[in-house]
mmCIF file of C-alpha atoms in Angstrom:
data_model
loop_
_atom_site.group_PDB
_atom_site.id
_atom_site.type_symbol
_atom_site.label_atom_id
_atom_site.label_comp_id
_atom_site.label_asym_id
_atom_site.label_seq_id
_atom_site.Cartn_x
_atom_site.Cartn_y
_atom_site.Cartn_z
ATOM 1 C CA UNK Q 1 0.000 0.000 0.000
ATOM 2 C CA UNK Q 2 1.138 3.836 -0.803
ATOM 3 C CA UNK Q 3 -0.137 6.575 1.564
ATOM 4 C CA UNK Q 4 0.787 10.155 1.063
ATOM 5 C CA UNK Q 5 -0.602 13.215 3.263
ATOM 6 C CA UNK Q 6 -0.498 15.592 0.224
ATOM 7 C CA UNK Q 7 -1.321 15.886 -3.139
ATOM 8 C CA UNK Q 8 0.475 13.908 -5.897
ATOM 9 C CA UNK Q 9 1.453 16.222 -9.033
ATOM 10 C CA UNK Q 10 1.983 14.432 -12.730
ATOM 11 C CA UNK Q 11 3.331 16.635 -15.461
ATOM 12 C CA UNK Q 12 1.326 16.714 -18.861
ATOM 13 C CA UNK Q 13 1.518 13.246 -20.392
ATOM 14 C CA UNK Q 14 2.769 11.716 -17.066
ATOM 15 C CA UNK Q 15 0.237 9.034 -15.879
ATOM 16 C CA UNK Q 16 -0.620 7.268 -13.112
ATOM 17 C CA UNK Q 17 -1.160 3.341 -13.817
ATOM 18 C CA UNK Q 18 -2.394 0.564 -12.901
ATOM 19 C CA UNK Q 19 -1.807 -3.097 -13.113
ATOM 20 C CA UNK Q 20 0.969 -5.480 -14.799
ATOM 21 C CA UNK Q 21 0.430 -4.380 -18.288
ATOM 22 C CA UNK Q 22 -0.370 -0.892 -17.700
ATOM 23 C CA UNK Q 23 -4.339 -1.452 -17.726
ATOM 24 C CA UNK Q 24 -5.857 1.497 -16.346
ATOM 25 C CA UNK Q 25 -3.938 5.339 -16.903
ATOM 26 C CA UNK Q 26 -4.674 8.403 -15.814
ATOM 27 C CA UNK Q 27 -3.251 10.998 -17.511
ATOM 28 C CA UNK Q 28 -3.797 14.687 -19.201
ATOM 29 C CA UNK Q 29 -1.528 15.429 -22.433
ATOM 30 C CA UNK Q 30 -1.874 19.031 -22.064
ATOM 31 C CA UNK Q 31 -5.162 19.355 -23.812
ATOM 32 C CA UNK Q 32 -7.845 16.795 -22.459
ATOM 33 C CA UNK Q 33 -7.929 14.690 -19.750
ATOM 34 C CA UNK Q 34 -8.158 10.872 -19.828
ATOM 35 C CA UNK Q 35 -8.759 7.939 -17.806
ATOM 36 C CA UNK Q 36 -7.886 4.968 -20.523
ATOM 37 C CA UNK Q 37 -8.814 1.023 -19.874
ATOM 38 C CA UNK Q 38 -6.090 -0.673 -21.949
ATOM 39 C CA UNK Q 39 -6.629 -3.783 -20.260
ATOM 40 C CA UNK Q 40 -8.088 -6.553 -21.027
ATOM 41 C CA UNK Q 41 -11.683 -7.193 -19.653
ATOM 42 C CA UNK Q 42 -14.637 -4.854 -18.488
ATOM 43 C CA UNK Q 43 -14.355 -1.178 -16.726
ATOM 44 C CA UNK Q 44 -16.255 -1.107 -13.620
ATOM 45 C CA UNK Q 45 -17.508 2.371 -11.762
ATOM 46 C CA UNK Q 46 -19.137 1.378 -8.984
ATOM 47 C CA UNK Q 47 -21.140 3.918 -6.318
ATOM 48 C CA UNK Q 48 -22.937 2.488 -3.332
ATOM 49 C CA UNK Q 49 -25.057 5.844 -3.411
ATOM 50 C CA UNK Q 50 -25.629 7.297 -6.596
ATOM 51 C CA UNK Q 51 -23.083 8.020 -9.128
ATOM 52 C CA UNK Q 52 -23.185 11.715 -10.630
ATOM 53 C CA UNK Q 53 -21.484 13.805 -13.839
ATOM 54 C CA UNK Q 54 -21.400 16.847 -13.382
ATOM 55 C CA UNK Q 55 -19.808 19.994 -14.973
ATOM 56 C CA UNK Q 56 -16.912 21.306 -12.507
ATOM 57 C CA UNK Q 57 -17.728 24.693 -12.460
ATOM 58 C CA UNK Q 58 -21.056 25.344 -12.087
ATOM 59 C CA UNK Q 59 -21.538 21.530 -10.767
ATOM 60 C CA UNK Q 60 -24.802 21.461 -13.119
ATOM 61 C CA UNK Q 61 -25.953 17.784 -13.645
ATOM 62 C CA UNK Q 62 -25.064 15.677 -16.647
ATOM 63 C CA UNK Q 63 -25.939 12.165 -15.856
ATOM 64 C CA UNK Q 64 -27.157 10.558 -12.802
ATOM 65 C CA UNK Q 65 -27.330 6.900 -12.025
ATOM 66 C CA UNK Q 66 -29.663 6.403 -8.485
ATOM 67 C CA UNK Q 67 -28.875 2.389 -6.755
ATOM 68 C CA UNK Q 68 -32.202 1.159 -7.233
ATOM 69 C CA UNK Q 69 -33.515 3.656 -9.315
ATOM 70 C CA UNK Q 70 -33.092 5.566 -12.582
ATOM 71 C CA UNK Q 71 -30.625 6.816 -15.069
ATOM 72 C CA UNK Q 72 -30.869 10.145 -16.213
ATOM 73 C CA UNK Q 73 -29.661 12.310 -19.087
ATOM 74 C CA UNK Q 74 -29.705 15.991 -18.795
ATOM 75 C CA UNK Q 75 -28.958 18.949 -21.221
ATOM 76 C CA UNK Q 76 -27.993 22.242 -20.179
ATOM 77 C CA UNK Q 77 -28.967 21.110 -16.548
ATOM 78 C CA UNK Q 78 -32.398 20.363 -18.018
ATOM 79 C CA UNK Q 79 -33.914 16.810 -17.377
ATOM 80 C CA UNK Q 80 -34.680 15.019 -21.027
ATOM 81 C CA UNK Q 81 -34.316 11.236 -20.409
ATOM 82 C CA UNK Q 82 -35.037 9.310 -17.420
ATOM 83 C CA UNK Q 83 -35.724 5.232 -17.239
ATOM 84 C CA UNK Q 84 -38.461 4.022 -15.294
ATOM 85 C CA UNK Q 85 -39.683 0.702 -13.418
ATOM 86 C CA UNK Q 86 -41.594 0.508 -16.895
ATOM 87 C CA UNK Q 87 -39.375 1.917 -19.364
ATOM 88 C CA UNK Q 88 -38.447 5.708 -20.291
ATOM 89 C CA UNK Q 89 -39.888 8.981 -19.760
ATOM 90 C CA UNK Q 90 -38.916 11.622 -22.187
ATOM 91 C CA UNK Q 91 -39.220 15.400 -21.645
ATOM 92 C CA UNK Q 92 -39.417 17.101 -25.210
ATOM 93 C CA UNK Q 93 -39.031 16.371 -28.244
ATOM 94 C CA UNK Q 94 -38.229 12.871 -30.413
ATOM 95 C CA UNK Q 95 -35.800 12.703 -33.786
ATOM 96 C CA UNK Q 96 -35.236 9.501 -34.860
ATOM 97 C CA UNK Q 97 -34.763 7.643 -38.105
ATOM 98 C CA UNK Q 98 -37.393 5.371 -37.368
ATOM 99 C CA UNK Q 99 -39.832 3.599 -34.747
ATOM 100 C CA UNK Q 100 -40.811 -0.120 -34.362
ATOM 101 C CA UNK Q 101 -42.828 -0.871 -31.562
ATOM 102 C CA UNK Q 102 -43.330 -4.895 -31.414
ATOM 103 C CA UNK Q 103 -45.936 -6.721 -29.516
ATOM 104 C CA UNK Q 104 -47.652 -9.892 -28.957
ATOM 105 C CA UNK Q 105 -51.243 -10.915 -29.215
ATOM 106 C CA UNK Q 106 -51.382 -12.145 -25.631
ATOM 107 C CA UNK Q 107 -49.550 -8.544 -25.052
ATOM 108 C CA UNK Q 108 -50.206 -6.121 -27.669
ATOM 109 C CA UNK Q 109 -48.657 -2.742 -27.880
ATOM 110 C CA UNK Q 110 -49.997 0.514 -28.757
ATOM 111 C CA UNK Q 111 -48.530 4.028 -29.231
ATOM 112 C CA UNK Q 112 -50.558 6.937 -27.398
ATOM 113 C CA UNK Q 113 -50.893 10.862 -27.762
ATOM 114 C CA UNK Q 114 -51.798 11.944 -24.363
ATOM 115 C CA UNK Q 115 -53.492 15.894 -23.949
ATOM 116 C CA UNK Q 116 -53.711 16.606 -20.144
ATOM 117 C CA UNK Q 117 -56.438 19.809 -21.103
ATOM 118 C CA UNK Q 118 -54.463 22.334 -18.761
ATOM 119 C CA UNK Q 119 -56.076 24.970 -19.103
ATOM 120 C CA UNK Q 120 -59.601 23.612 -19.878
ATOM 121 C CA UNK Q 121 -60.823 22.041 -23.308
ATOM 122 C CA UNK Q 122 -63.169 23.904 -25.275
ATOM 123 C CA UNK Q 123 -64.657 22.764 -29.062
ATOM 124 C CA UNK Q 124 -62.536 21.973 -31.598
ATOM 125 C CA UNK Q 125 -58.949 21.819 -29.046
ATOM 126 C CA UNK Q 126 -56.516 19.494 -30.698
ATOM 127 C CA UNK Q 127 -56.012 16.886 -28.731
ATOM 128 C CA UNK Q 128 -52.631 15.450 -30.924
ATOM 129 C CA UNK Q 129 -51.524 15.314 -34.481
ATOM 130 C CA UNK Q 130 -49.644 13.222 -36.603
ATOM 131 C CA UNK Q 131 -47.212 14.891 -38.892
ATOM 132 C CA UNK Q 132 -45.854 13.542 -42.231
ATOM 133 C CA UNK Q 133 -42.982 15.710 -43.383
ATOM 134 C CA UNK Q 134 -40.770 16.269 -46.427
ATOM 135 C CA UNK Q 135 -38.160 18.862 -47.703
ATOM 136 C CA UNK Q 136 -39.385 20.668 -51.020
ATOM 137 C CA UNK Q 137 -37.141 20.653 -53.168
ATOM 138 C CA UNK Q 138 -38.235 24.671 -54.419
ATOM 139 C CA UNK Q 139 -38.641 25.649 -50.974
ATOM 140 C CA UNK Q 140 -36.167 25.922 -47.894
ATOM 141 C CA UNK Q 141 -36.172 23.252 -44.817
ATOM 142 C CA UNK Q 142 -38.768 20.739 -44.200
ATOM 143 C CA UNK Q 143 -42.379 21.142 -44.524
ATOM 144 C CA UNK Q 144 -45.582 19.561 -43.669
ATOM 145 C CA UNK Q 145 -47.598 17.400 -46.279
ATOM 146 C CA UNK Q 146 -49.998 15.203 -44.694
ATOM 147 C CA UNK Q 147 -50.997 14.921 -40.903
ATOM 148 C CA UNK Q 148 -53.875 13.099 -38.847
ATOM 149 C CA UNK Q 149 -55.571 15.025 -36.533
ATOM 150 C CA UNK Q 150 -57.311 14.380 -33.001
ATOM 151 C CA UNK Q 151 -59.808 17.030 -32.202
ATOM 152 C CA UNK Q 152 -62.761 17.880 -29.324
ATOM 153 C CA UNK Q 153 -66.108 17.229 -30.564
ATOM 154 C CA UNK Q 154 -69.261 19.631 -30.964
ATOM 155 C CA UNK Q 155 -69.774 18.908 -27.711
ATOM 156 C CA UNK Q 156 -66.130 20.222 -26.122
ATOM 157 C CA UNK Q 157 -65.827 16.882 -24.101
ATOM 158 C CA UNK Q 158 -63.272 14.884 -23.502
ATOM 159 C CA UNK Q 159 -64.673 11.606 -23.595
ATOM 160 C CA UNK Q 160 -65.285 11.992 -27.435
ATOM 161 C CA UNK Q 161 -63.158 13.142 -30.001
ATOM 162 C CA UNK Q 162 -63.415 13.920 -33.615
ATOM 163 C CA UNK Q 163 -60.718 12.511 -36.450
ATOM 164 C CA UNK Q 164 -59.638 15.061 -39.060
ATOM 165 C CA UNK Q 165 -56.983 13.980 -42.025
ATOM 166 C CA UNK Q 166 -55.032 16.913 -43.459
ATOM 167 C CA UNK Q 167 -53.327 16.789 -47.123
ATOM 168 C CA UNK Q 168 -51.315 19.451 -48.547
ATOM 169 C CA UNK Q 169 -51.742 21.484 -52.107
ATOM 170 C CA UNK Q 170 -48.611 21.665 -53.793
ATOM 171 C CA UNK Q 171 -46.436 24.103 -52.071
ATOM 172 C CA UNK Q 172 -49.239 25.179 -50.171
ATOM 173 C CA UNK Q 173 -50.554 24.747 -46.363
ATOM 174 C CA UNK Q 174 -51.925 21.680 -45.152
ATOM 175 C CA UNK Q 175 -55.440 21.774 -45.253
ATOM 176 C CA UNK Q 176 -58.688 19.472 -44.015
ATOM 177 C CA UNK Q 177 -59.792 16.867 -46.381
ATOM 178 C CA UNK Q 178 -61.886 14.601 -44.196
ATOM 179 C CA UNK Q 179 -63.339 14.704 -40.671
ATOM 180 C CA UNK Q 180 -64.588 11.324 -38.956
ATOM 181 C CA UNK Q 181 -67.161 12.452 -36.267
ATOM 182 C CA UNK Q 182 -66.441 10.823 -33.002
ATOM 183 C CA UNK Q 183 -70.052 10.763 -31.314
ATOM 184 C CA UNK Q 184 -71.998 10.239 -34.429
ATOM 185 C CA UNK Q 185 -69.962 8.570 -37.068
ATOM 186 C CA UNK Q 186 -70.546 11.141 -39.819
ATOM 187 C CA UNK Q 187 -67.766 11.440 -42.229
ATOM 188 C CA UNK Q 188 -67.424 15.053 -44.252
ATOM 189 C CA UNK Q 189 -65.122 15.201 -47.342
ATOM 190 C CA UNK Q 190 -63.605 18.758 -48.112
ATOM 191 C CA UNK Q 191 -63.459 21.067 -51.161
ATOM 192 C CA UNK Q 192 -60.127 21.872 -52.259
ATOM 193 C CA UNK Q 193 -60.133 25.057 -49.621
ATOM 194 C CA UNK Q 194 -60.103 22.880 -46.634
ATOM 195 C CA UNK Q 195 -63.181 24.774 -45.171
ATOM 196 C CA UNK Q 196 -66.374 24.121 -47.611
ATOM 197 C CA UNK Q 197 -68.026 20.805 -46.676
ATOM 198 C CA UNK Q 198 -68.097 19.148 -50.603
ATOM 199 C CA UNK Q 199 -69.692 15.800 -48.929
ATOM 200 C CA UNK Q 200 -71.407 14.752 -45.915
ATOM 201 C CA UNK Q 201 -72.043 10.999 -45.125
ATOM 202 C CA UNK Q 202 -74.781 10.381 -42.139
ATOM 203 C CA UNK Q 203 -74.060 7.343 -40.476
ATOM 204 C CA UNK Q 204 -77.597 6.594 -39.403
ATOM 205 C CA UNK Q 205 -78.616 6.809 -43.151
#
């Protein structure tokens, strides 16, 4: 065993190791720091707490792993991913290059918009939308072509809801082309402005 009452200095480059063949190093060349497993085997960081990254100046969290609990990712000090008993909670937004959500018949899966109403629902609140985008080529950045659309009913409850599809005119807004109405069934078909009512199909007749 080494003991030493004060602080141990390395020069740049110099490195403190450990094991036979030089395994583990510590070391800073001047620019960034490392700690470097050049060993064979698995690194191990273990915490019987919970083990924390933080930034050293303003100690601001980074990632924090809780014994018995979750893992979480932050940005800018900002909470964004945390797992759960059940699986992950995210806080903001999603960008990925694709989604495949499996499931069984004795367990199937489904993927759900949630709309807590803060603030109180009144007729015709979306509820959640469905986006399909693509970059126009004649135009700058992405835009939206088609979406799929959860509204409140004519009634402003919450316990229906009306379906509304969306399309887009070339290089134009998305507009409504058909609404599904939740309490009654009716389906209404659009004229090209997205506001006249071209069709109306009664589901009682």
């Amino acid at each position: 065993a080494v003991s030493a009452g004060d602080d141990i200095t390395f020069t740049n480059t110099s490195k403190a190791i450990f094991g036979a063949g030089s395994d583990l190093q510590i070391y800073h060349n001047g620019s960034h720091s490392f700690i470097a497993d050049a060993g064979t085997g698995n690194m191990y960081v273990r915490a019987d707490g919970s083990f924390n990254v933080e930034a050293y100046s303003t100690n601001e969290s980074m990632i924090t792993a809780t014994k018995d609990g979750s893992v979480d990712l932050y940005h800018n000090n900002a909470l964004k991913l945390a797992t759960t008993a059940t699986g992950i909670d995210v806080t903001g937004t999603i960008t990925a290059d694709g989604l495949t959500v499996d499931g069984t018949i004795a367990s199937p899966t489904s993927v759900r918009i949630s709309n807590d109403g803060s603030g109180g629902w009144t007729v015709g609140n979306e509820i959640g939308r469905l986006q399909f985008y693509t970059t126009d080529p004649s135009a700058a950045g992405a835009r939206e072509v088609a979406s799929i659309r959860a509204v409140t009913n004519q009634g402003g409850t919450t316990t229906d809801g009306t379906l509304e599809l969306w399309r887009s005119p070339y290089n134009n807004p998305v507009v409504k082309a058909v609404e599904i109405d939740g309490p009654t069934g009716d389906i209404s078909f659009y004229a090209t402005d997205g506001i006249t009512q071209a069709f109306h199909w009664d589901a009682t007749d």
